[in-house]
PDB file of C-alpha atoms in Angstrom:
ATOM      1  CA  UNK A 507      32.877 -28.710  19.325  1.00  0.00           C
ATOM      2  CA  UNK A 508      32.081 -29.136  15.379  1.00  0.00           C
ATOM      3  CA  UNK A 509      28.565 -31.847  16.928  1.00  0.00           C
ATOM      4  CA  UNK A 510      27.976 -29.028  18.729  1.00  0.00           C
ATOM      5  CA  UNK A 511      27.237 -26.500  15.418  1.00  0.00           C
ATOM      6  CA  UNK A 512      26.668 -29.481  13.842  1.00  0.00           C
ATOM      7  CA  UNK A 513      23.123 -29.721  16.101  1.00  0.00           C
ATOM      8  CA  UNK A 514      22.852 -26.625  17.147  1.00  0.00           C
ATOM      9  CA  UNK A 515      21.943 -26.256  13.241  1.00  0.00           C
ATOM     10  CA  UNK A 516      19.246 -28.608  12.800  1.00  0.00           C
ATOM     11  CA  UNK A 517      17.644 -27.387  15.487  1.00  0.00           C
ATOM     12  CA  UNK A 518      17.724 -23.862  13.658  1.00  0.00           C
ATOM     13  CA  UNK A 519      16.800 -25.674  10.527  1.00  0.00           C
ATOM     14  CA  UNK A 520      13.998 -27.674  11.725  1.00  0.00           C
ATOM     15  CA  UNK A 521      12.664 -24.402  13.587  1.00  0.00           C
ATOM     16  CA  UNK A 522      12.710 -22.830  10.292  1.00  0.00           C
ATOM     17  CA  UNK A 523      10.860 -25.712   7.905  1.00  0.00           C
ATOM     18  CA  UNK A 524       8.062 -25.694  10.763  1.00  0.00           C
ATOM     19  CA  UNK A 525       6.896 -21.718  10.248  1.00  0.00           C
ATOM     20  CA  UNK A 526       7.215 -22.309   6.676  1.00  0.00           C
ATOM     21  CA  UNK A 527       5.197 -25.590   6.743  1.00  0.00           C
ATOM     22  CA  UNK A 528       2.671 -23.831   9.582  1.00  0.00           C
ATOM     23  CA  UNK A 529       3.113 -20.480   7.077  1.00  0.00           C
ATOM     24  CA  UNK A 530       1.700 -22.713   3.741  1.00  0.00           C
ATOM     25  CA  UNK A 531      -0.034 -24.002   6.307  1.00  0.00           C
ATOM     26  CA  UNK A 532      -2.561 -20.968   6.677  1.00  0.00           C
ATOM     27  CA  UNK A 533      -1.803 -19.431   3.126  1.00  0.00           C
ATOM     28  CA  UNK A 534      -3.574 -22.955   2.066  1.00  0.00           C
ATOM     29  CA  UNK A 535      -6.790 -22.934   4.422  1.00  0.00           C
ATOM     30  CA  UNK A 536      -9.141 -23.023   1.274  1.00  0.00           C
ATOM     31  CA  UNK A 537     -11.738 -23.502   4.921  1.00  0.00           C
ATOM     32  CA  UNK A 538     -11.281 -21.792   8.029  1.00  0.00           C
ATOM     33  CA  UNK A 539     -10.011 -24.576  10.838  1.00  0.00           C
ATOM     34  CA  UNK A 540      -8.774 -23.509  14.339  1.00  0.00           C
ATOM     35  CA  UNK A 541      -7.360 -26.098  15.030  1.00  0.00           C
ATOM     36  CA  UNK A 542      -4.851 -25.195  12.839  1.00  0.00           C
ATOM     37  CA  UNK A 543      -4.063 -22.528  15.928  1.00  0.00           C
ATOM     38  CA  UNK A 544      -4.081 -24.495  19.028  1.00  0.00           C
ATOM     39  CA  UNK A 545      -1.004 -25.113  19.727  1.00  0.00           C
ATOM     40  CA  UNK A 546      -0.466 -20.963  19.661  1.00  0.00           C
ATOM     41  CA  UNK A 547      -0.533 -18.487  22.467  1.00  0.00           C
ATOM     42  CA  UNK A 548      -2.374 -15.407  23.180  1.00  0.00           C
ATOM     43  CA  UNK A 549      -0.242 -12.331  22.072  1.00  0.00           C
ATOM     44  CA  UNK A 550      -0.878 -10.086  24.799  1.00  0.00           C
ATOM     45  CA  UNK A 551       0.244  -7.127  22.659  1.00  0.00           C
ATOM     46  CA  UNK A 552      -3.173  -6.705  21.996  1.00  0.00           C
ATOM     47  CA  UNK A 553      -6.364  -6.204  23.469  1.00  0.00           C
ATOM     48  CA  UNK A 554      -9.530  -9.332  22.535  1.00  0.00           C
ATOM     49  CA  UNK A 555     -12.942  -8.845  22.994  1.00  0.00           C
ATOM     50  CA  UNK A 556     -15.668 -11.847  22.537  1.00  0.00           C
ATOM     51  CA  UNK A 557     -15.102 -11.239  18.359  1.00  0.00           C
ATOM     52  CA  UNK A 558     -12.382 -11.240  18.392  1.00  0.00           C
ATOM     53  CA  UNK A 559      -8.768 -12.626  19.320  1.00  0.00           C
ATOM     54  CA  UNK A 560      -4.966 -12.492  18.648  1.00  0.00           C
ATOM     55  CA  UNK A 561      -2.251 -15.598  18.163  1.00  0.00           C
ATOM     56  CA  UNK A 562       1.184 -15.713  17.964  1.00  0.00           C
ATOM     57  CA  UNK A 563       3.898 -18.819  17.215  1.00  0.00           C
ATOM     58  CA  UNK A 564       7.866 -17.766  17.041  1.00  0.00           C
ATOM     59  CA  UNK A 565       7.476 -15.327  14.829  1.00  0.00           C
ATOM     60  CA  UNK A 566       3.820 -15.725  12.838  1.00  0.00           C
ATOM     61  CA  UNK A 567       0.893 -13.840  14.166  1.00  0.00           C
ATOM     62  CA  UNK A 568      -2.735 -13.683  13.531  1.00  0.00           C
ATOM     63  CA  UNK A 569      -5.312 -12.409  14.229  1.00  0.00           C
ATOM     64  CA  UNK A 570      -8.731 -13.403  14.163  1.00  0.00           C
ATOM     65  CA  UNK A 571     -12.141 -11.241  14.367  1.00  0.00           C
ATOM     66  CA  UNK A 572     -15.929 -12.928  13.776  1.00  0.00           C
ATOM     67  CA  UNK A 573     -19.590 -12.394  14.476  1.00  0.00           C
ATOM     68  CA  UNK A 574     -19.496 -10.478  11.335  1.00  0.00           C
ATOM     69  CA  UNK A 575     -20.965 -11.547   8.413  1.00  0.00           C
ATOM     70  CA  UNK A 576     -17.817 -13.086   7.504  1.00  0.00           C
ATOM     71  CA  UNK A 577     -14.849 -14.045   9.712  1.00  0.00           C
ATOM     72  CA  UNK A 578     -11.737 -11.848   8.864  1.00  0.00           C
ATOM     73  CA  UNK A 579      -8.667 -13.546   9.143  1.00  0.00           C
ATOM     74  CA  UNK A 580      -5.255 -11.586   9.232  1.00  0.00           C
ATOM     75  CA  UNK A 581      -1.532 -13.060   9.342  1.00  0.00           C
ATOM     76  CA  UNK A 582       1.845 -11.758   9.542  1.00  0.00           C
ATOM     77  CA  UNK A 583       5.256 -12.019  11.614  1.00  0.00           C
ATOM     78  CA  UNK A 584       7.792  -9.549  13.538  1.00  0.00           C
ATOM     79  CA  UNK A 585      10.356  -9.391  10.916  1.00  0.00           C
ATOM     80  CA  UNK A 586       8.408  -6.818   8.019  1.00  0.00           C
ATOM     81  CA  UNK A 587       5.259  -5.258   7.169  1.00  0.00           C
ATOM     82  CA  UNK A 588       3.734  -7.665   4.861  1.00  0.00           C
ATOM     83  CA  UNK A 589       0.066  -9.531   5.488  1.00  0.00           C
ATOM     84  CA  UNK A 590      -1.598 -12.337   4.726  1.00  0.00           C
ATOM     85  CA  UNK A 591      -5.648 -10.993   4.889  1.00  0.00           C
ATOM     86  CA  UNK A 592      -8.605 -14.120   4.583  1.00  0.00           C
ATOM     87  CA  UNK A 593     -11.775 -13.839   4.696  1.00  0.00           C
ATOM     88  CA  UNK A 594     -14.131 -17.183   5.347  1.00  0.00           C
ATOM     89  CA  UNK A 595     -18.270 -17.650   5.360  1.00  0.00           C
ATOM     90  CA  UNK A 596     -19.088 -17.820   8.370  1.00  0.00           C
ATOM     91  CA  UNK A 597     -21.777 -20.872   8.476  1.00  0.00           C
ATOM     92  CA  UNK A 598     -19.873 -22.661   5.153  1.00  0.00           C
ATOM     93  CA  UNK A 599     -16.172 -21.965   6.676  1.00  0.00           C
ATOM     94  CA  UNK A 600     -14.779 -21.252   2.743  1.00  0.00           C
ATOM     95  CA  UNK A 601     -13.091 -18.624   1.745  1.00  0.00           C
ATOM     96  CA  UNK A 602     -14.265 -16.112   0.205  1.00  0.00           C
ATOM     97  CA  UNK A 603     -11.266 -13.451  -0.441  1.00  0.00           C
ATOM     98  CA  UNK A 604      -7.931 -13.978  -0.498  1.00  0.00           C
ATOM     99  CA  UNK A 605      -5.734 -10.652  -0.860  1.00  0.00           C
ATOM    100  CA  UNK A 606      -1.412  -9.237   0.346  1.00  0.00           C
ATOM    101  CA  UNK A 607      -0.496  -6.001   1.722  1.00  0.00           C
ATOM    102  CA  UNK A 608       2.666  -3.899   1.734  1.00  0.00           C
ATOM    103  CA  UNK A 609       2.748  -1.207   4.660  1.00  0.00           C
ATOM    104  CA  UNK A 610      -1.207  -1.764   5.197  1.00  0.00           C
ATOM    105  CA  UNK A 611      -1.453  -1.231   1.522  1.00  0.00           C
ATOM    106  CA  UNK A 612      -3.357  -3.347  -0.630  1.00  0.00           C
ATOM    107  CA  UNK A 613      -0.725  -5.226  -3.125  1.00  0.00           C
ATOM    108  CA  UNK A 614      -0.692  -6.947  -6.156  1.00  0.00           C
ATOM    109  CA  UNK A 615      -3.408  -9.757  -7.594  1.00  0.00           C
ATOM    110  CA  UNK A 616      -6.598 -10.370  -4.756  1.00  0.00           C
ATOM    111  CA  UNK A 617      -9.063 -12.983  -5.767  1.00  0.00           C
ATOM    112  CA  UNK A 618     -13.105 -13.203  -4.918  1.00  0.00           C
ATOM    113  CA  UNK A 619     -14.963 -16.321  -4.598  1.00  0.00           C
ATOM    114  CA  UNK A 620     -18.829 -17.325  -4.060  1.00  0.00           C
ATOM    115  CA  UNK A 621     -19.252 -19.779  -1.091  1.00  0.00           C
ATOM    116  CA  UNK A 622     -19.094 -23.562  -3.065  1.00  0.00           C
ATOM    117  CA  UNK A 623     -15.139 -22.044  -3.525  1.00  0.00           C
ATOM    118  CA  UNK A 624     -15.514 -21.202  -7.237  1.00  0.00           C
ATOM    119  CA  UNK A 625     -14.063 -18.523  -8.438  1.00  0.00           C
ATOM    120  CA  UNK A 626     -15.443 -15.383  -9.642  1.00  0.00           C
ATOM    121  CA  UNK A 627     -12.821 -12.609  -9.282  1.00  0.00           C
ATOM    122  CA  UNK A 628      -9.216 -11.454  -9.849  1.00  0.00           C
ATOM    123  CA  UNK A 629      -8.490  -7.854  -9.171  1.00  0.00           C
ATOM    124  CA  UNK A 630      -5.717  -6.157  -8.866  1.00  0.00           C
ATOM    125  CA  UNK A 631      -4.159  -3.340  -7.010  1.00  0.00           C
ATOM    126  CA  UNK A 632      -0.963  -2.389  -8.592  1.00  0.00           C
ATOM    127  CA  UNK A 633      -3.608  -1.795 -11.283  1.00  0.00           C
ATOM    128  CA  UNK A 634      -2.466   2.342 -12.964  1.00  0.00           C
ATOM    129  CA  UNK A 635       0.385   2.009 -11.226  1.00  0.00           C
ATOM    130  CA  UNK A 636       3.906   0.792 -13.431  1.00  0.00           C
ATOM    131  CA  UNK A 637       6.137   2.711 -10.952  1.00  0.00           C
ATOM    132  CA  UNK A 638       6.318  -0.591  -8.925  1.00  0.00           C
ATOM    133  CA  UNK A 639       6.067  -1.280  -5.180  1.00  0.00           C
ATOM    134  CA  UNK A 640      10.334  -2.257  -5.443  1.00  0.00           C
ATOM    135  CA  UNK A 641      10.878   0.348  -7.105  1.00  0.00           C
ATOM    136  CA  UNK A 642       9.350   2.797  -4.422  1.00  0.00           C
ATOM    137  CA  UNK A 643      11.565   0.098  -1.899  1.00  0.00           C
ATOM    138  CA  UNK A 644      14.509   1.474  -3.869  1.00  0.00           C
ATOM    139  CA  UNK A 645      13.393   4.838  -3.815  1.00  0.00           C
ATOM    140  CA  UNK A 646      12.192   5.246  -0.856  1.00  0.00           C
ATOM    141  CA  UNK A 647      16.435   3.683   0.371  1.00  0.00           C
ATOM    142  CA  UNK A 648      18.779   6.129  -1.873  1.00  0.00           C
ATOM    143  CA  UNK A 649      17.032   9.175  -1.148  1.00  0.00           C
ATOM    144  CA  UNK A 650      15.631   9.685   2.124  1.00  0.00           C
ATOM    145  CA  UNK A 651      17.935   6.687   3.770  1.00  0.00           C
ATOM    146  CA  UNK A 652      14.395   5.044   4.610  1.00  0.00           C
ATOM    147  CA  UNK A 653      13.047   1.161   5.197  1.00  0.00           C
ATOM    148  CA  UNK A 654      10.188   0.248   4.292  1.00  0.00           C
ATOM    149  CA  UNK A 655      10.508  -3.259   4.566  1.00  0.00           C
ATOM    150  CA  UNK A 656      11.886  -2.511   8.478  1.00  0.00           C
ATOM    151  CA  UNK A 657       8.425  -3.318  10.363  1.00  0.00           C
ATOM    152  CA  UNK A 658       9.854  -0.852  14.083  1.00  0.00           C
ATOM    153  CA  UNK A 659       9.240   2.569  11.199  1.00  0.00           C
ATOM    154  CA  UNK A 660       5.180   1.408  11.888  1.00  0.00           C
ATOM    155  CA  UNK A 661       4.672   2.950   8.154  1.00  0.00           C
ATOM    156  CA  UNK A 662       1.630   3.203   6.369  1.00  0.00           C
ATOM    157  CA  UNK A 663       1.044   3.617   2.901  1.00  0.00           C
ATOM    158  CA  UNK A 664      -1.933   5.029   0.521  1.00  0.00           C
ATOM    159  CA  UNK A 665      -2.724   4.461  -3.202  1.00  0.00           C
ATOM    160  CA  UNK A 666      -4.385   7.867  -4.208  1.00  0.00           C
ATOM    161  CA  UNK A 667      -4.067  11.466  -6.221  1.00  0.00           C
ATOM    162  CA  UNK A 668      -2.411  13.872  -5.588  1.00  0.00           C
ATOM    163  CA  UNK A 669      -2.570  17.352  -7.643  1.00  0.00           C
ATOM    164  CA  UNK A 670      -3.630  15.617 -10.990  1.00  0.00           C
ATOM    165  CA  UNK A 671      -1.362  12.199 -10.255  1.00  0.00           C
ATOM    166  CA  UNK A 672      -2.029   8.965  -8.804  1.00  0.00           C
ATOM    167  CA  UNK A 673       0.418   8.479  -5.847  1.00  0.00           C
ATOM    168  CA  UNK A 674       2.264   6.612  -3.663  1.00  0.00           C
ATOM    169  CA  UNK A 675       1.415   8.326   0.068  1.00  0.00           C
ATOM    170  CA  UNK A 676       3.827   7.645   2.375  1.00  0.00           C
ATOM    171  CA  UNK A 677       2.751   7.792   5.964  1.00  0.00           C
ATOM    172  CA  UNK A 678       5.710   7.617   9.002  1.00  0.00           C
ATOM    173  CA  UNK A 679       5.331   8.638  12.992  1.00  0.00           C
ATOM    174  CA  UNK A 680       8.274  10.835  14.322  1.00  0.00           C
ATOM    175  CA  UNK A 681       9.342  10.983  17.961  1.00  0.00           C
ATOM    176  CA  UNK A 682       6.568  13.791  18.203  1.00  0.00           C
ATOM    177  CA  UNK A 683       2.906  12.647  19.441  1.00  0.00           C
ATOM    178  CA  UNK A 684       0.143  13.165  16.024  1.00  0.00           C
ATOM    179  CA  UNK A 685       2.946  14.091  13.846  1.00  0.00           C
ATOM    180  CA  UNK A 686       4.285  12.458  10.388  1.00  0.00           C
ATOM    181  CA  UNK A 687       6.291  12.601   8.040  1.00  0.00           C
ATOM    182  CA  UNK A 688       4.193  12.979   4.499  1.00  0.00           C
ATOM    183  CA  UNK A 689       5.626  11.670   1.304  1.00  0.00           C
ATOM    184  CA  UNK A 690       4.186  11.193  -1.816  1.00  0.00           C
ATOM    185  CA  UNK A 691       5.563   9.885  -5.114  1.00  0.00           C
ATOM    186  CA  UNK A 692       4.066   9.368  -8.779  1.00  0.00           C
ATOM    187  CA  UNK A 693       3.426   6.285  -8.747  1.00  0.00           C
ATOM    188  CA  UNK A 694       4.019   6.802 -13.169  1.00  0.00           C
ATOM    189  CA  UNK A 695       7.209   8.191 -13.353  1.00  0.00           C
ATOM    190  CA  UNK A 696       8.627   8.084  -9.959  1.00  0.00           C
ATOM    191  CA  UNK A 697       8.500  11.418  -9.521  1.00  0.00           C
ATOM    192  CA  UNK A 698       8.383  12.915  -5.593  1.00  0.00           C
ATOM    193  CA  UNK A 699       5.107  15.728  -5.585  1.00  0.00           C
ATOM    194  CA  UNK A 700       5.807  15.704  -1.940  1.00  0.00           C
ATOM    195  CA  UNK A 701       8.813  15.386   0.991  1.00  0.00           C
ATOM    196  CA  UNK A 702       9.142  17.726   3.908  1.00  0.00           C
ATOM    197  CA  UNK A 703      11.971  20.267   2.528  1.00  0.00           C
ATOM    198  CA  UNK A 704      11.010  19.383  -0.598  1.00  0.00           C
ATOM    199  CA  UNK A 705       9.505  22.537  -3.176  1.00  0.00           C
ATOM    200  CA  UNK A 706       8.613  21.287  -6.687  1.00  0.00           C
ATOM    201  CA  UNK A 707       9.392  22.964  -9.562  1.00  0.00           C
ATOM    202  CA  UNK A 708       5.922  24.148 -11.434  1.00  0.00           C
ATOM    203  CA  UNK A 709       6.356  24.509 -15.375  1.00  0.00           C
ATOM    204  CA  UNK A 710       5.657  27.234 -16.776  1.00  0.00           C
ATOM    205  CA  UNK A 711       1.840  27.463 -18.653  1.00  0.00           C
ATOM    206  CA  UNK A 712       3.162  29.284 -21.961  1.00  0.00           C
ATOM    207  CA  UNK A 713      -0.457  31.408 -23.237  1.00  0.00           C
ATOM    208  CA  UNK A 714      -0.718  29.200 -26.996  1.00  0.00           C
ATOM    209  CA  UNK A 715      -4.173  31.747 -27.579  1.00  0.00           C
ATOM    210  CA  UNK A 716      -3.785  35.928 -27.686  1.00  0.00           C
ATOM    211  CA  UNK A 717      -6.816  37.992 -27.395  1.00  0.00           C
ATOM    212  CA  UNK A 718      -8.623  38.418 -29.441  1.00  0.00           C
ATOM    213  CA  UNK A 719     -11.385  41.944 -30.167  1.00  0.00           C
ATOM    214  CA  UNK A 720     -14.091  42.559 -32.285  1.00  0.00           C
ATOM    215  CA  UNK A 721     -15.583  46.224 -32.874  1.00  0.00           C
ATOM    216  CA  UNK A 722     -18.041  46.059 -35.455  1.00  0.00           C
ATOM    217  CA  UNK A 723     -18.010  42.847 -37.257  1.00  0.00           C
ATOM    218  CA  UNK A 724     -14.797  42.984 -37.385  1.00  0.00           C
ATOM    219  CA  UNK A 725     -12.169  40.576 -35.535  1.00  0.00           C
ATOM    220  CA  UNK A 726      -9.170  42.051 -34.378  1.00  0.00           C
ATOM    221  CA  UNK A 727      -6.091  39.967 -33.219  1.00  0.00           C
ATOM    222  CA  UNK A 728      -4.209  41.762 -29.827  1.00  0.00           C
ATOM    223  CA  UNK A 729      -1.869  43.328 -32.025  1.00  0.00           C
ATOM    224  CA  UNK A 730      -4.266  44.672 -34.967  1.00  0.00           C
ATOM    225  CA  UNK A 731      -6.806  46.441 -32.228  1.00  0.00           C
ATOM    226  CA  UNK A 732      -3.691  48.380 -29.658  1.00  0.00           C
ATOM    227  CA  UNK A 733      -3.167  49.849 -33.309  1.00  0.00           C
ATOM    228  CA  UNK A 734      -6.552  50.071 -34.421  1.00  0.00           C
ATOM    229  CA  UNK A 735      -6.980  51.773 -31.120  1.00  0.00           C
ATOM    230  CA  UNK A 736      -3.979  54.815 -32.050  1.00  0.00           C
ATOM    231  CA  UNK A 737      -5.495  56.316 -35.065  1.00  0.00           C
ATOM    232  CA  UNK A 738      -8.861  56.934 -32.880  1.00  0.00           C
ATOM    233  CA  UNK A 739      -6.478  58.943 -31.072  1.00  0.00           C
ATOM    234  CA  UNK A 740      -4.404  60.716 -33.663  1.00  0.00           C
TER     235      UNK A 740
END
């Protein structure tokens, strides 16, 4: 019995190691090479075209698009909504860009290269959002029992502005067609700006300036003008 258990663990460990090896190989692919995917199978859950193909291997998924100004490669898996996004020069096959996505939202540091493979620019996609992605994941889990890491929820997130605030916009499909639940979370404080059945308290603005009136070259405050008007009737 012990031998059987050890044998099963050995098989599982071998599969995980091979999966991680394939995963790292793609992430380190500085030059596009289709030979990396020669033992991958067609992913029939998507419709391939002349310029696009969808492949799978275990839990891993790859989308490859060619025919344009760049070769696009999108690497993901079936267990979480994280994705790796790469572009390559169609002639030299050298990597031009690499970045990361979570629920289709750009995250982390994106790198851009010239056609010689030299780094020319880095861009922080999290800039201006001190309320981090980890904070957002925890908040949605604790406050709304929504697991952003559950890929079966088909959640999409974008960054933008709402009511003067930089925010995360979270869109979640419902059981009804073309109907979604939308949450907007402040990217700086984590404050809920919009959610189903949520009413945001609006701060009352205090008036800091009084109404002045000028008459015959003299300026009166609101109280002085009322007194002046009263005198005209007495």
